[in-house]
Amino acid sequence: MPRTPDDSPCPAYGVRPARRVSVDPQGPVLIEGPVDIVLDDGTVARSDRFTVAICTCRRSRTYPWCDTSHRRRERTTPPPEDRNP
């Protein structure tokens, strides 16, 4: 197979470099972009970002892209005290 000067497969011969995918059980799937995502209805969502976060919980309002809806919402400050006697 022909190779480029940096010893990677030459894309001109139909060999595409592998994409790195990171799977986090508590979060999204991270994929080195750009990516095309084919949805259930056949439409294609495209992102040209360097790294793309793909939603796996389906809670995202921007599905298929992750908007961190999978995170538990916890209060960082205590609730205000009841000021009524």
PDB file of C-alpha atoms in Angstrom:
ATOM      1  CA  MET A   1       0.000   0.000   0.000  1.00  0.00           C
ATOM      2  CA  PRO A   2       1.426   3.442  -0.879  1.00  0.00           C
ATOM      3  CA  ARG A   3       2.409   5.581   2.086  1.00  0.00           C
ATOM      4  CA  THR A   4       2.961   9.289   2.668  1.00  0.00           C
ATOM      5  CA  PRO A   5       6.290  10.742   3.886  1.00  0.00           C
ATOM      6  CA  ASP A   6       5.159  10.473   7.536  1.00  0.00           C
ATOM      7  CA  ASP A   7       4.441   6.745   6.932  1.00  0.00           C
ATOM      8  CA  SER A   8       0.638   7.100   7.133  1.00  0.00           C
ATOM      9  CA  PRO A   9      -1.650   5.495   4.511  1.00  0.00           C
ATOM     10  CA  CYS A  10      -2.169   7.702   1.484  1.00  0.00           C
ATOM     11  CA  PRO A  11      -5.793   8.967   1.298  1.00  0.00           C
ATOM     12  CA  ALA A  12      -5.550   9.219  -2.492  1.00  0.00           C
ATOM     13  CA  TYR A  13      -5.850   5.424  -2.585  1.00  0.00           C
ATOM     14  CA  GLY A  14      -9.113   5.273  -0.614  1.00  0.00           C
ATOM     15  CA  VAL A  15      -7.618   4.546   2.802  1.00  0.00           C
ATOM     16  CA  ARG A  16      -8.921   6.978   5.398  1.00  0.00           C
ATOM     17  CA  PRO A  17      -7.116   7.505   8.701  1.00  0.00           C
ATOM     18  CA  ALA A  18      -8.837   6.041  11.753  1.00  0.00           C
ATOM     19  CA  ARG A  19     -10.847   8.396  13.956  1.00  0.00           C
ATOM     20  CA  ARG A  20     -10.158   8.377  17.665  1.00  0.00           C
ATOM     21  CA  VAL A  21     -13.295   7.769  19.754  1.00  0.00           C
ATOM     22  CA  SER A  22     -13.399   8.140  23.541  1.00  0.00           C
ATOM     23  CA  VAL A  23     -16.248   6.544  25.482  1.00  0.00           C
ATOM     24  CA  ASP A  24     -17.127   7.808  28.971  1.00  0.00           C
ATOM     25  CA  PRO A  25     -19.807   5.750  30.771  1.00  0.00           C
ATOM     26  CA  GLN A  26     -20.981   8.900  32.608  1.00  0.00           C
ATOM     27  CA  GLY A  27     -20.982  11.214  29.613  1.00  0.00           C
ATOM     28  CA  PRO A  28     -20.899  11.642  25.859  1.00  0.00           C
ATOM     29  CA  VAL A  29     -18.867   9.861  23.218  1.00  0.00           C
ATOM     30  CA  LEU A  30     -16.013  12.106  22.071  1.00  0.00           C
ATOM     31  CA  ILE A  31     -14.952  11.805  18.434  1.00  0.00           C
ATOM     32  CA  GLU A  32     -12.135  13.613  16.687  1.00  0.00           C
ATOM     33  CA  GLY A  33     -13.868  15.675  14.013  1.00  0.00           C
ATOM     34  CA  PRO A  34     -15.032  16.549  11.508  1.00  0.00           C
ATOM     35  CA  VAL A  35     -17.929  14.090  11.617  1.00  0.00           C
ATOM     36  CA  ASP A  36     -21.192  13.321   9.839  1.00  0.00           C
ATOM     37  CA  ILE A  37     -23.887  11.705  12.000  1.00  0.00           C
ATOM     38  CA  VAL A  38     -26.696   9.862  10.212  1.00  0.00           C
ATOM     39  CA  LEU A  39     -29.853  10.127  12.355  1.00  0.00           C
ATOM     40  CA  ASP A  40     -32.734   7.634  12.631  1.00  0.00           C
ATOM     41  CA  ASP A  41     -34.769   9.511  10.023  1.00  0.00           C
ATOM     42  CA  GLY A  42     -31.869   9.510   7.538  1.00  0.00           C
ATOM     43  CA  THR A  43     -30.928  13.164   7.925  1.00  0.00           C
ATOM     44  CA  VAL A  44     -27.261  13.979   8.334  1.00  0.00           C
ATOM     45  CA  ALA A  45     -25.901  16.251  11.052  1.00  0.00           C
ATOM     46  CA  ARG A  46     -22.387  17.554  10.389  1.00  0.00           C
ATOM     47  CA  SER A  47     -19.812  19.118  12.682  1.00  0.00           C
ATOM     48  CA  ASP A  48     -16.445  20.472  11.590  1.00  0.00           C
ATOM     49  CA  ARG A  49     -15.170  20.930  15.142  1.00  0.00           C
ATOM     50  CA  PHE A  50     -11.825  19.451  16.237  1.00  0.00           C
ATOM     51  CA  THR A  51     -13.522  17.223  18.832  1.00  0.00           C
ATOM     52  CA  VAL A  52     -17.234  16.465  18.829  1.00  0.00           C
ATOM     53  CA  ALA A  53     -19.300  15.323  21.829  1.00  0.00           C
ATOM     54  CA  ILE A  54     -22.074  12.922  20.784  1.00  0.00           C
ATOM     55  CA  CYS A  55     -25.020  12.527  23.168  1.00  0.00           C
ATOM     56  CA  THR A  56     -25.712   8.974  24.325  1.00  0.00           C
ATOM     57  CA  CYS A  57     -28.392   9.699  26.943  1.00  0.00           C
ATOM     58  CA  ARG A  58     -30.815  11.425  24.509  1.00  0.00           C
ATOM     59  CA  ARG A  59     -31.522  14.185  27.063  1.00  0.00           C
ATOM     60  CA  SER A  60     -29.720  16.815  25.000  1.00  0.00           C
ATOM     61  CA  ARG A  61     -31.784  19.641  23.541  1.00  0.00           C
ATOM     62  CA  THR A  62     -29.231  19.787  20.719  1.00  0.00           C
ATOM     63  CA  TYR A  63     -29.266  16.045  19.950  1.00  0.00           C
ATOM     64  CA  PRO A  64     -27.156  14.406  18.501  1.00  0.00           C
ATOM     65  CA  TRP A  65     -24.688  16.879  20.007  1.00  0.00           C
ATOM     66  CA  CYS A  66     -24.142  16.737  23.770  1.00  0.00           C
ATOM     67  CA  ASP A  67     -25.193  19.797  25.787  1.00  0.00           C
ATOM     68  CA  THR A  68     -24.203  18.220  29.170  1.00  0.00           C
ATOM     69  CA  SER A  69     -27.823  17.407  30.083  1.00  0.00           C
ATOM     70  CA  HIS A  70     -26.545  14.065  31.409  1.00  0.00           C
ATOM     71  CA  ARG A  71     -24.906  15.800  34.373  1.00  0.00           C
ATOM     72  CA  ARG A  72     -26.748  15.718  37.650  1.00  0.00           C
ATOM     73  CA  ARG A  73     -27.947  19.143  38.634  1.00  0.00           C
ATOM     74  CA  GLU A  74     -26.854  19.763  42.210  1.00  0.00           C
ATOM     75  CA  ARG A  75     -27.049  22.985  44.125  1.00  0.00           C
ATOM     76  CA  THR A  76     -23.631  24.491  44.755  1.00  0.00           C
ATOM     77  CA  THR A  77     -24.900  26.878  47.438  1.00  0.00           C
ATOM     78  CA  PRO A  78     -27.363  26.121  50.200  1.00  0.00           C
ATOM     79  CA  PRO A  79     -30.943  27.365  49.716  1.00  0.00           C
ATOM     80  CA  PRO A  80     -31.725  30.750  51.293  1.00  0.00           C
ATOM     81  CA  GLU A  81     -32.872  30.597  54.900  1.00  0.00           C
ATOM     82  CA  ASP A  82     -36.572  31.062  55.606  1.00  0.00           C
ATOM     83  CA  ARG A  83     -36.875  34.640  56.837  1.00  0.00           C
ATOM     84  CA  ASN A  84     -40.441  34.254  58.107  1.00  0.00           C
ATOM     85  CA  PRO A  85     -40.655  33.609  61.883  1.00  0.00           C
TER      86      PRO A  85
END
